[in-house]
Coordinates of C-alpha atoms in Angstrom, one line a residue:
Chain A
M1 CA -14.2 -12.0 -15.2
S2 CA -17.1 -13.2 -17.4
N3 CA -19.9 -10.8 -19.4
A4 CA -22.0 -14.0 -21.0
N5 CA -25.3 -14.1 -19.7
F6 CA -25.4 -17.5 -17.5
N7 CA -28.5 -16.0 -15.3
D8 CA -31.7 -16.0 -18.6
Y9 CA -29.8 -18.1 -20.4
V10 CA -28.3 -22.0 -20.3
C11 CA -27.6 -22.4 -23.6
L12 CA -27.2 -19.1 -25.3
P13 CA -25.0 -17.5 -23.0
Y14 CA -22.9 -16.0 -25.6
L15 CA -25.1 -14.5 -27.5
N16 CA -25.2 -11.7 -27.5
I17 CA -20.7 -11.8 -26.7
E18 CA -19.5 -10.8 -31.5
N19 CA -17.6 -13.6 -32.2
T20 CA -17.1 -16.0 -30.0
F21 CA -16.3 -18.7 -32.8
L22 CA -12.6 -17.4 -31.8
I23 CA -10.9 -18.4 -29.0
S24 CA -9.8 -14.7 -27.9
N25 CA -13.4 -13.9 -27.5
Y26 CA -14.2 -17.2 -25.9
K27 CA -12.4 -16.7 -23.6
N28 CA -12.4 -13.1 -23.1
A29 CA -16.4 -13.3 -22.9
G30 CA -15.7 -16.4 -18.8
G31 CA -15.1 -18.9 -21.8
Y32 CA -13.5 -22.9 -20.9
S33 CA -13.7 -20.9 -16.8
I34 CA -16.5 -24.0 -16.0
F35 CA -14.0 -26.3 -17.8
E36 CA -11.1 -24.8 -15.6
E37 CA -13.2 -24.4 -12.4
L38 CA -14.2 -28.6 -12.4
L39 CA -10.2 -28.9 -13.6
K40 CA -9.0 -28.1 -10.2
D41 CA -11.7 -26.8 -7.8
K42 CA -15.4 -29.4 -7.9
N43 CA -15.3 -33.5 -7.2
V44 CA -17.3 -34.6 -10.1
V45 CA -19.2 -37.2 -8.4
D46 CA -20.5 -34.0 -6.5
V47 CA -20.8 -31.8 -9.5
R48 CA -23.3 -35.6 -11.0
E49 CA -24.9 -35.4 -8.4
E50 CA -25.8 -32.1 -8.4
I51 CA -27.2 -32.3 -12.6
L52 CA -28.4 -35.8 -11.3
S53 CA -31.0 -33.7 -8.7
S54 CA -31.4 -30.7 -10.7
G55 CA -35.0 -32.0 -12.6
L56 CA -33.2 -31.9 -16.5
Y57 CA -34.7 -34.2 -20.2
T58 CA -32.8 -35.2 -21.7
K59 CA -32.7 -33.2 -25.4
G60 CA -33.3 -35.6 -27.6
P61 CA -37.2 -36.8 -29.9
F62 CA -36.8 -38.5 -26.6
S63 CA -36.8 -36.7 -24.2
K64 CA -36.8 -38.3 -21.2
P65 CA -34.7 -37.5 -16.7
I66 CA -31.3 -37.1 -17.7
S67 CA -31.3 -40.0 -14.7
E68 CA -32.7 -42.8 -16.3
K69 CA -29.6 -42.7 -18.9
W70 CA -26.9 -41.6 -17.0
D71 CA -28.1 -44.5 -14.6
K72 CA -27.7 -46.9 -16.4
F73 CA -24.4 -46.0 -18.3
E74 CA -23.0 -45.8 -14.6
R75 CA -24.6 -49.1 -13.7
K76 CA -22.7 -50.7 -16.5
G77 CA -19.3 -49.0 -16.2
E78 CA -18.7 -50.1 -13.1
Q79 CA -17.7 -54.1 -14.9
E80 CA -14.7 -54.5 -15.7
H81 CA -14.4 -54.9 -19.4
L82 CA -16.2 -51.7 -19.1
Q83 CA -14.4 -49.1 -17.8
K84 CA -13.2 -47.5 -21.0
K85 CA -16.0 -45.2 -22.0
V86 CA -17.0 -43.4 -24.7
L87 CA -18.9 -40.1 -25.4
I88 CA -20.2 -39.7 -28.0
A89 CA -21.8 -36.1 -28.8
N90 CA -24.7 -35.9 -31.4
G91 CA -24.6 -33.2 -34.1
Q92 CA -27.4 -35.2 -36.6
E93 CA -29.7 -33.3 -36.3
S94 CA -31.4 -35.4 -38.5
L95 CA -34.7 -35.0 -37.4
S96 CA -37.5 -32.5 -40.1
G97 CA -37.7 -29.1 -39.0
S98 CA -34.7 -29.3 -36.8
F99 CA -32.1 -27.3 -37.4
K100 CA -30.9 -25.3 -32.9
D101 CA -28.1 -27.7 -33.1
R102 CA -26.1 -26.6 -36.8
Y103 CA -27.0 -22.7 -34.4
L104 CA -24.7 -23.7 -31.9
M105 CA -22.1 -25.8 -33.7
E106 CA -21.8 -22.4 -36.4
N107 CA -22.0 -19.3 -33.9
F108 CA -20.6 -21.3 -30.5
P109 CA -18.1 -24.3 -31.7
H110 CA -16.1 -23.3 -28.9
Q111 CA -18.9 -23.9 -26.2
V112 CA -20.1 -27.2 -27.6
I113 CA -16.4 -28.3 -27.1
E114 CA -16.5 -27.2 -23.6
S115 CA -19.4 -28.4 -23.2
I116 CA -18.2 -32.3 -24.4
L117 CA -14.5 -31.6 -22.3
I118 CA -17.2 -31.0 -19.2
T119 CA -19.4 -34.2 -19.6
S120 CA -16.3 -36.5 -20.5
F121 CA -14.2 -35.3 -16.6
L122 CA -17.7 -35.8 -15.1
W123 CA -17.2 -39.4 -16.5
G124 CA -14.0 -40.0 -16.5
I125 CA -14.0 -40.5 -20.1
D126 CA -11.1 -39.7 -21.9
M127 CA -12.5 -40.8 -26.2
A128 CA -15.0 -38.1 -27.2
F129 CA -15.8 -38.4 -31.2
L130 CA -18.7 -35.3 -32.0
V131 CA -20.4 -36.1 -35.0
I132 CA -22.0 -33.4 -37.8
R133 CA -24.7 -34.2 -40.0
P134 CA -23.0 -34.1 -43.5
E135 CA -25.2 -31.2 -44.9
Y136 CA -23.9 -29.3 -42.2
S137 CA -20.3 -27.8 -44.2
F138 CA -20.4 -24.7 -42.3
A139 CA -20.9 -25.8 -39.2
H140 CA -18.1 -29.2 -40.1
E141 CA -15.4 -26.4 -40.9
R142 CA -16.6 -23.9 -37.7
M143 CA -16.0 -27.4 -35.6
M144 CA -12.3 -28.5 -37.0
K145 CA -11.7 -24.3 -36.6
A146 CA -11.9 -24.5 -32.7
Y147 CA -10.7 -27.8 -32.5
D148 CA -7.7 -26.5 -33.4
E149 CA -7.2 -23.9 -31.9
A150 CA -8.8 -25.5 -28.7
M151 CA -5.6 -28.2 -28.9
K152 CA -3.1 -25.3 -29.7
N153 CA -4.0 -23.9 -26.0
G154 CA -3.9 -26.8 -24.6
Y155 CA -7.7 -27.4 -23.7
L156 CA -7.1 -31.0 -25.6
G157 CA -5.2 -33.8 -26.1
E158 CA -2.7 -34.7 -23.8
N159 CA -2.3 -33.8 -19.8
I160 CA -4.9 -31.4 -20.2
F161 CA -3.2 -28.1 -17.8
D162 CA -1.5 -30.4 -15.8
S163 CA -4.4 -32.6 -14.2
G164 CA -3.6 -35.9 -15.9
Y165 CA -6.3 -35.3 -17.8
Y166 CA -6.4 -36.7 -21.3
L167 CA -9.2 -36.4 -23.9
N168 CA -8.2 -37.9 -27.7
L169 CA -11.5 -35.7 -29.1
T170 CA -12.5 -36.3 -32.7
I171 CA -15.0 -35.1 -34.9
S172 CA -16.4 -36.5 -37.9
L173 CA -18.9 -37.0 -40.0
G174 CA -22.2 -38.4 -40.1
N175 CA -24.1 -40.3 -43.0
S176 CA -27.9 -38.5 -44.0
G177 CA -31.2 -39.0 -43.3
V178 CA -32.8 -39.3 -40.0
S179 CA -32.3 -42.9 -38.5
S180 CA -28.5 -41.8 -39.5
G181 CA -29.9 -39.7 -36.4
E182 CA -30.1 -42.9 -34.2
E183 CA -27.8 -43.4 -30.9
T184 CA -26.9 -47.0 -32.4
A185 CA -26.6 -46.0 -36.2
I186 CA -23.8 -43.2 -34.9
V187 CA -21.8 -45.8 -33.2
N188 CA -22.4 -48.5 -36.5
G189 CA -21.5 -46.2 -38.5
L190 CA -18.0 -44.9 -36.4
E191 CA -17.1 -48.5 -36.7
G192 CA -17.1 -48.4 -40.5
K193 CA -21.0 -50.6 -40.9
R194 CA -23.3 -49.0 -42.5
S195 CA -25.0 -46.8 -40.6
F196 CA -28.6 -47.4 -39.1
P197 CA -30.0 -48.8 -36.6
S198 CA -29.5 -51.7 -35.0
V199 CA -30.6 -53.5 -31.8
R200 CA -27.6 -52.6 -29.4
D201 CA -27.2 -52.0 -25.5
L202 CA -24.4 -49.3 -26.6
S203 CA -23.8 -49.4 -22.6
L204 CA -23.4 -53.0 -22.5
N205 CA -21.3 -53.0 -26.9
G206 CA -21.0 -49.5 -27.5
Y207 CA -18.4 -47.9 -29.5
L208 CA -15.9 -50.7 -29.8
N209 CA -17.2 -53.6 -26.9
R210 CA -17.1 -49.3 -24.7
T211 CA -19.6 -48.6 -22.9
T212 CA -20.9 -45.5 -24.4
L213 CA -23.1 -42.0 -23.8
V214 CA -24.9 -40.4 -26.0
H215 CA -25.6 -36.4 -25.6
N216 CA -27.1 -33.8 -28.8
I217 CA -25.6 -30.6 -28.3
E218 CA -28.8 -29.2 -26.5
T219 CA -28.2 -31.9 -23.5
L220 CA -23.9 -31.3 -23.3
L221 CA -24.8 -27.5 -23.3
N222 CA -27.6 -28.4 -20.2
I223 CA -25.0 -30.4 -18.1
S224 CA -22.3 -27.5 -18.4
W225 CA -24.5 -24.8 -16.6
I226 CA -25.6 -26.9 -14.2
S227 CA -22.0 -27.8 -13.3
K228 CA -21.3 -23.8 -12.8
M229 CA -24.8 -23.2 -11.4
G230 CA -25.8 -25.6 -9.8
A231 CA -29.3 -27.7 -9.4
A232 CA -31.3 -24.7 -7.8
A233 CA -30.6 -22.2 -10.5
F234 CA -31.9 -24.2 -12.1
R235 CA -35.2 -25.5 -11.4
K236 CA -35.8 -21.4 -11.1
L237 CA -36.4 -21.4 -14.5
G238 CA -38.7 -22.9 -16.6
T239 CA -41.6 -24.9 -14.2
I240 CA -41.7 -27.6 -10.9
N241 CA -42.6 -30.1 -13.4
N242 CA -40.2 -29.2 -16.5
P243 CA -37.4 -27.2 -14.9
G244 CA -34.9 -24.7 -17.4
T245 CA -35.0 -24.3 -20.8
K246 CA -35.3 -25.2 -24.5
L247 CA -33.7 -24.3 -27.5
I248 CA -36.2 -24.0 -31.1
S249 CA -35.8 -24.2 -34.3
V250 CA -38.6 -22.1 -35.9
S251 CA -40.2 -22.5 -39.0
G252 CA -43.1 -22.2 -41.0
D253 CA -45.6 -19.7 -41.4
I254 CA -44.1 -16.6 -39.3
N255 CA -42.3 -13.4 -40.1
Y256 CA -39.3 -14.0 -38.2
P257 CA -38.1 -18.1 -38.5
G258 CA -34.6 -18.9 -36.2
V259 CA -33.5 -20.1 -33.5
F260 CA -34.2 -19.5 -30.0
E261 CA -34.5 -20.3 -26.2
V262 CA -36.8 -19.9 -24.5
P263 CA -37.6 -21.6 -21.1
L264 CA -39.6 -23.9 -20.5
G265 CA -43.4 -23.0 -19.4
T266 CA -43.3 -20.8 -21.6
T267 CA -47.1 -19.9 -23.9
F268 CA -47.3 -20.4 -27.3
V269 CA -48.9 -17.5 -28.4
D270 CA -45.4 -15.5 -26.8
I271 CA -43.9 -16.9 -29.0
L272 CA -45.3 -16.5 -31.8
E273 CA -45.7 -13.0 -31.3
D274 CA -42.5 -12.2 -29.2
F275 CA -39.9 -14.1 -30.3
C276 CA -40.9 -15.4 -34.1
G277 CA -42.2 -11.7 -35.1
G278 CA -45.7 -13.7 -35.0
S279 CA -47.5 -14.7 -38.0
S280 CA -46.9 -14.3 -41.8
D281 CA -50.0 -15.7 -43.3
P282 CA -52.7 -12.3 -42.3
E283 CA -55.3 -14.5 -41.8
G284 CA -52.8 -15.9 -38.3
V285 CA -52.0 -19.0 -37.4
Q286 CA -54.7 -22.2 -37.2
A287 CA -51.7 -24.4 -36.3
I288 CA -48.2 -25.4 -34.2
F289 CA -46.8 -28.6 -35.4
P290 CA -44.6 -28.7 -31.2
A291 CA -42.7 -32.1 -32.7
G292 CA -42.5 -30.7 -36.5
V293 CA -43.3 -34.3 -38.6
Y294 CA -43.0 -36.4 -36.2
G295 CA -45.9 -35.2 -33.7
H296 CA -49.7 -34.1 -33.4
E297 CA -50.5 -30.4 -33.5
L298 CA -52.1 -28.1 -31.2
S299 CA -55.1 -26.3 -32.3
E300 CA -55.5 -22.9 -33.0
L301 CA -58.0 -23.3 -30.1
D302 CA -55.2 -24.8 -27.7
I303 CA -52.7 -22.2 -28.5
P304 CA -53.8 -20.1 -26.0
L305 CA -54.8 -22.9 -23.0
T306 CA -50.7 -24.5 -23.7
R307 CA -47.3 -23.6 -22.9
L308 CA -44.5 -25.6 -24.2
S309 CA -43.1 -27.8 -21.7
Y310 CA -43.4 -32.5 -22.1
E311 CA -45.8 -31.7 -18.8
S312 CA -48.3 -29.1 -21.1
L313 CA -48.2 -30.7 -24.1
S314 CA -48.4 -34.7 -22.9
E315 CA -52.1 -34.0 -21.2
K316 CA -53.2 -33.4 -24.5
G317 CA -50.9 -36.1 -25.3
I318 CA -49.2 -33.7 -28.0
E319 CA -44.7 -34.4 -27.7
L320 CA -43.1 -31.3 -28.6
G321 CA -40.1 -33.9 -30.1
S322 CA -36.5 -31.3 -30.1
G323 CA -38.7 -29.0 -30.4
N324 CA -38.8 -28.3 -34.1
L325 CA -41.8 -25.9 -34.1
L326 CA -43.6 -26.0 -37.8
F327 CA -46.2 -22.8 -37.6
V328 CA -48.7 -23.9 -40.0
G329 CA -50.8 -20.7 -41.3
K330 CA -54.9 -21.0 -41.7
G331 CA -54.8 -19.8 -45.5
R332 CA -53.6 -23.7 -45.7
D333 CA -55.5 -27.2 -46.3
L334 CA -54.1 -28.2 -43.2
E335 CA -55.5 -32.2 -44.1
K336 CA -52.8 -32.0 -46.7
V337 CA -50.1 -31.2 -44.1
K338 CA -50.8 -34.3 -42.0
E339 CA -51.0 -36.2 -45.8
I340 CA -47.0 -34.4 -47.3
S341 CA -45.7 -35.0 -43.2
L342 CA -46.4 -38.9 -44.2
K343 CA -45.0 -39.1 -47.5
I344 CA -42.3 -38.0 -45.7
L345 CA -42.2 -39.8 -43.2
A346 CA -42.6 -43.3 -45.8
E347 CA -39.5 -41.0 -47.9
S348 CA -37.7 -40.8 -45.2
S349 CA -36.7 -44.4 -43.7
C350 CA -33.2 -45.2 -44.0
G351 CA -35.2 -49.3 -44.8
Y352 CA -33.5 -51.3 -42.5
C353 CA -36.7 -52.7 -41.7
T354 CA -39.3 -54.4 -43.4
V355 CA -42.0 -53.0 -41.7
C356 CA -41.4 -49.0 -42.0
R357 CA -39.5 -49.8 -45.7
D358 CA -42.7 -51.1 -47.0
G359 CA -45.0 -50.4 -44.5
L360 CA -45.1 -46.7 -44.5
P361 CA -45.1 -46.0 -47.9
R362 CA -48.4 -47.6 -48.4
F363 CA -49.4 -46.6 -45.2
A364 CA -49.3 -43.0 -46.6
V365 CA -51.4 -44.2 -49.4
N366 CA -53.8 -45.6 -48.0
Y367 CA -54.9 -44.6 -45.0
K368 CA -57.0 -42.6 -45.4
S369 CA -59.3 -45.5 -46.6
L370 CA -59.2 -47.3 -43.5
S371 CA -61.8 -47.3 -40.8
E372 CA -60.6 -46.0 -37.6
I373 CA -60.7 -48.6 -35.8
E374 CA -58.0 -50.0 -38.5
L375 CA -55.9 -47.0 -39.0
S376 CA -55.9 -47.1 -35.0
N377 CA -54.8 -50.8 -35.1
T378 CA -52.6 -49.7 -38.2
L379 CA -50.7 -47.6 -36.4
E380 CA -49.9 -49.9 -33.5
G381 CA -48.4 -52.9 -35.2
L382 CA -45.9 -50.8 -37.2
A383 CA -45.0 -47.7 -33.6
L384 CA -44.3 -51.5 -32.5
S385 CA -41.9 -52.7 -36.0
G386 CA -38.0 -51.4 -36.3
A387 CA -34.8 -50.9 -34.7
C388 CA -35.0 -48.3 -33.3
S389 CA -38.2 -45.1 -32.7
Y390 CA -38.7 -44.5 -36.6
S391 CA -41.7 -45.7 -36.9
Q392 CA -44.0 -44.5 -33.5
Y393 CA -43.9 -40.8 -35.7
P394 CA -47.2 -41.9 -37.6
K395 CA -49.1 -43.1 -34.6
R396 CA -47.4 -40.1 -32.9
L397 CA -48.6 -37.6 -35.9
L398 CA -52.5 -38.9 -36.8
K399 CA -53.1 -40.1 -33.3
V400 CA -56.4 -42.3 -33.8
Chain B
M1 CA -8.6 -45.0 -67.5
E2 CA -5.9 -45.1 -65.6
Q3 CA -6.7 -41.5 -65.5
E4 CA -9.9 -42.5 -63.4
L5 CA -8.1 -44.4 -60.4
S6 CA -6.8 -42.3 -59.2
L7 CA -7.1 -39.7 -57.0
S8 CA -5.5 -36.2 -57.4
S9 CA -2.4 -35.2 -55.4
S10 CA -5.4 -32.3 -54.0
S11 CA -7.4 -35.1 -52.7
L12 CA -4.7 -37.6 -50.9
L13 CA -3.9 -34.3 -49.3
K14 CA -7.4 -34.1 -47.3
I15 CA -7.7 -38.2 -47.1
Q16 CA -4.6 -38.3 -44.9
N17 CA -5.8 -35.2 -43.0
T18 CA -7.9 -36.8 -42.2
I19 CA -7.0 -39.9 -40.8
E20 CA -4.6 -38.2 -38.6
H21 CA -7.4 -36.6 -37.3
H22 CA -8.7 -39.6 -36.7
Q23 CA -8.0 -42.2 -34.1
F24 CA -9.3 -45.3 -36.0
I25 CA -9.9 -45.5 -39.2
E26 CA -13.1 -46.1 -39.8
S27 CA -14.9 -43.0 -38.3
A28 CA -13.5 -41.7 -40.9
L29 CA -14.9 -42.9 -43.5
T30 CA -17.4 -40.9 -44.3
E31 CA -15.5 -38.5 -45.0
I32 CA -13.0 -39.9 -46.9
F33 CA -16.0 -41.2 -49.6
F34 CA -17.1 -37.6 -49.6
I35 CA -13.1 -36.5 -50.8
A36 CA -13.6 -39.6 -53.3
R37 CA -17.0 -38.9 -54.4
E38 CA -16.3 -35.3 -55.2
E39 CA -13.5 -35.1 -57.5
W40 CA -14.6 -38.7 -59.4
K41 CA -19.2 -37.3 -58.9
Y42 CA -19.6 -41.9 -58.8
F43 CA -17.9 -44.9 -57.8
T44 CA -16.5 -47.3 -60.0
I45 CA -15.3 -51.1 -58.2
P46 CA -11.8 -50.8 -59.4
K47 CA -11.9 -47.1 -58.0
I48 CA -14.0 -49.3 -54.6
E49 CA -10.4 -51.0 -54.7
Y50 CA -7.9 -48.2 -55.2
L51 CA -9.4 -47.2 -52.1
S52 CA -9.5 -50.7 -50.1
N53 CA -5.1 -50.4 -51.0
L54 CA -5.0 -47.0 -50.1
L55 CA -6.5 -47.3 -46.8
K56 CA -4.9 -51.1 -46.3
L57 CA -9.5 -52.0 -44.9
P58 CA -11.6 -54.9 -47.2
S59 CA -13.2 -53.8 -50.7
D60 CA -15.7 -56.3 -49.3
E61 CA -16.5 -54.1 -45.6
L62 CA -16.2 -50.9 -48.3
M63 CA -18.6 -51.7 -50.4
V64 CA -21.2 -52.7 -47.3
F65 CA -19.9 -49.1 -45.7
L66 CA -21.0 -47.3 -49.2
S67 CA -23.8 -48.8 -50.2
G68 CA -25.6 -47.1 -46.8
L69 CA -24.1 -43.6 -47.7
S70 CA -27.2 -41.1 -48.5
N71 CA -26.3 -39.5 -51.9
S72 CA -23.8 -42.0 -52.9
T73 CA -23.9 -43.6 -56.4
F74 CA -22.4 -46.1 -58.6
K75 CA -23.7 -44.7 -62.4
N76 CA -22.1 -42.1 -64.5
S77 CA -25.3 -39.2 -64.1
A78 CA -24.0 -36.0 -64.8
R79 CA -21.6 -33.7 -63.2
N80 CA -23.9 -32.0 -61.0
E81 CA -25.9 -33.0 -58.3
I82 CA -28.6 -30.9 -57.2
Y83 CA -31.1 -31.5 -54.0
V84 CA -33.9 -29.2 -54.5
C85 CA -35.2 -29.7 -50.6
K86 CA -38.6 -31.0 -49.4
N87 CA -39.3 -30.6 -46.0
L88 CA -42.6 -28.4 -45.0
A89 CA -40.7 -25.1 -43.9
C90 CA -39.2 -25.1 -48.2
L91 CA -42.4 -25.8 -49.6
F92 CA -44.1 -23.5 -47.9
K93 CA -40.9 -21.4 -49.5
G94 CA -41.7 -22.5 -53.1
A95 CA -39.7 -25.7 -53.6
E96 CA -42.6 -26.2 -55.8
Q97 CA -41.5 -24.0 -57.7
I98 CA -37.3 -24.6 -58.0
L99 CA -38.4 -27.3 -58.8
D100 CA -40.9 -27.0 -61.7
F101 CA -38.1 -24.4 -62.5
L102 CA -35.6 -27.1 -63.4
N103 CA -38.4 -29.7 -65.3
T104 CA -38.8 -27.1 -67.4
E105 CA -35.0 -25.0 -67.7
F106 CA -33.5 -27.8 -68.0
N107 CA -35.2 -30.0 -69.9
L108 CA -35.3 -33.2 -67.5
N109 CA -35.7 -36.7 -67.8
E110 CA -37.4 -39.4 -65.3
E111 CA -34.6 -39.5 -63.5
G112 CA -34.1 -35.8 -63.1
S113 CA -31.0 -35.7 -64.9
S114 CA -30.8 -33.3 -68.1
P115 CA -30.3 -34.6 -71.3
D116 CA -26.9 -32.6 -71.6
N117 CA -25.5 -34.6 -68.4
R118 CA -24.5 -31.9 -66.5
F119 CA -27.3 -32.4 -64.2
K120 CA -29.2 -34.9 -61.9
V121 CA -31.7 -33.1 -59.8
Q122 CA -33.0 -34.9 -56.5
V123 CA -35.3 -34.4 -53.7
K124 CA -34.4 -33.8 -50.0
Y125 CA -35.9 -33.8 -47.5
C126 CA -34.6 -31.9 -44.8
L127 CA -30.7 -29.9 -44.7
G128 CA -31.5 -28.9 -41.7
Q129 CA -31.5 -24.9 -42.9
C130 CA -35.1 -24.6 -42.0
D131 CA -34.9 -20.8 -40.8
K132 CA -33.5 -20.2 -44.4
A133 CA -36.2 -22.0 -46.7
P134 CA -36.8 -22.4 -49.3
C135 CA -33.1 -24.3 -49.4
I136 CA -31.5 -26.8 -53.2
Q137 CA -27.9 -28.6 -52.1
V138 CA -26.1 -28.0 -55.4
N139 CA -23.2 -30.1 -55.0
N140 CA -21.7 -30.4 -51.6
K141 CA -22.6 -26.3 -50.7
V142 CA -26.9 -25.4 -49.5
E143 CA -27.8 -22.9 -51.1
H144 CA -30.1 -20.4 -49.2
V145 CA -32.3 -19.5 -52.9
T146 CA -35.1 -16.1 -52.2
D147 CA -36.1 -16.1 -56.1
L148 CA -36.0 -18.6 -59.2
R149 CA -32.8 -16.5 -60.2
E150 CA -31.1 -16.8 -57.3
V151 CA -31.5 -21.0 -58.4
A152 CA -30.2 -20.0 -61.7
F153 CA -27.4 -17.9 -61.1
L154 CA -26.0 -20.4 -59.3
L155 CA -26.6 -23.6 -61.1
E156 CA -24.3 -21.2 -63.9
E157 CA -21.7 -20.9 -62.2
N158 CA -22.1 -25.3 -62.3
P159 CA -21.2 -26.0 -66.6

């Protein structure tokens, strides 16, 4: 009997249950039941259709409808030589200011494993990886313990509960650095190559030439929830165009930094007051960077008028990113914050592509001396370069 | 010299356990290099060749992989590596003061090393612990620090 709260939470239904990092507590709270039901009763094609019709967006920094990713994966997977598929759960979370996946792995490791099992089962995948950022040593430790428990209890390995289904899950450490969290960089790293991004279609030429699906952990938890509760229940949360919830990692000038799950469409005022305990700056907040250093800021005037949703933010030309919200108090110089952000972007380039490696540091030093047209052209040029999306961030941040 | 070129039995056991967990050895390389680095602190060509023999992988492929791996060094710079997070959340909560404190306390040179080779201090732009800002990484462990005394206390544990 489940005592988890699936009605209010998509990612954190086990939030108020103690020690669900232990398999006994997780199972007592109803854990692994979604997977067990799926294994016994449900038609995977129907469940996949249900998820596709839910309006779910992937939860990474370049969020898109899940159908875009799955259509490609399914189409390529139909080709005979690509029928062996791989799932990679992206726990790299290397974007500065984001720590929601770390929180999930540290506190709900069995839920992470169950979500990997569910997505793998839905696609008939027999090989999966969970790649964890190397700084997350505690999350890695927790995940390895949970893996051992899941193996002992028959949730992983061969012939799971006599269903004939088999999943080989490997928990692996990735590399540090923002670009190392990019999909192709993760696959390169797992293959024993430098974990740098490359121009590579993972649905055609993924891990060891298999067709490969990469989702971050939050997206996998959303898939699990929808496979249990259905698309209609998912659409009751959030807004009409952006259903569901979003995990946010909040930091900066607030009283309670941390990870919270909020329905999409929640106002930023509610997030600040109800979740973050208000501003730690006595004068209040002057701006919020919804995507941290990787996107434009929401000004003080816009804060009461804007909701946390892809739709509401994009009307103002602002990105939500992976929900790494940074609050900036009135006591700080906003221009200085942007200057530092550009420096962070320049310093964090992996250095694989010349324009990004050499262009970003020069740009970070000289951008103030450029005219508006020069600035716009330079940002456009930077955004078009490179094997990954990294060089687009300055354009998002400065938005000229 | 001989001693330097081999790994301790505990490190070898950790490497063996890691390999057993992975279906293919290539996906275990990051962890294996981290285990080796924890003991050796830095890499040399003979050390790479030692790992090449141990893992039965070409040394040039290992070199290429290692060259892209963060925090890996071919220089014997210091006994302990300290990374100070300078992401905005940590900067807001005093990362600069931590860096200033370390500079003054340990008389760091331009490369961030202390004269006695005890510490090498470097900057990172996010350790993924912004809810616990400010943070520093001491060798492989990320630590949340509330004040400078705590920084000093943490470093005392690493001679």
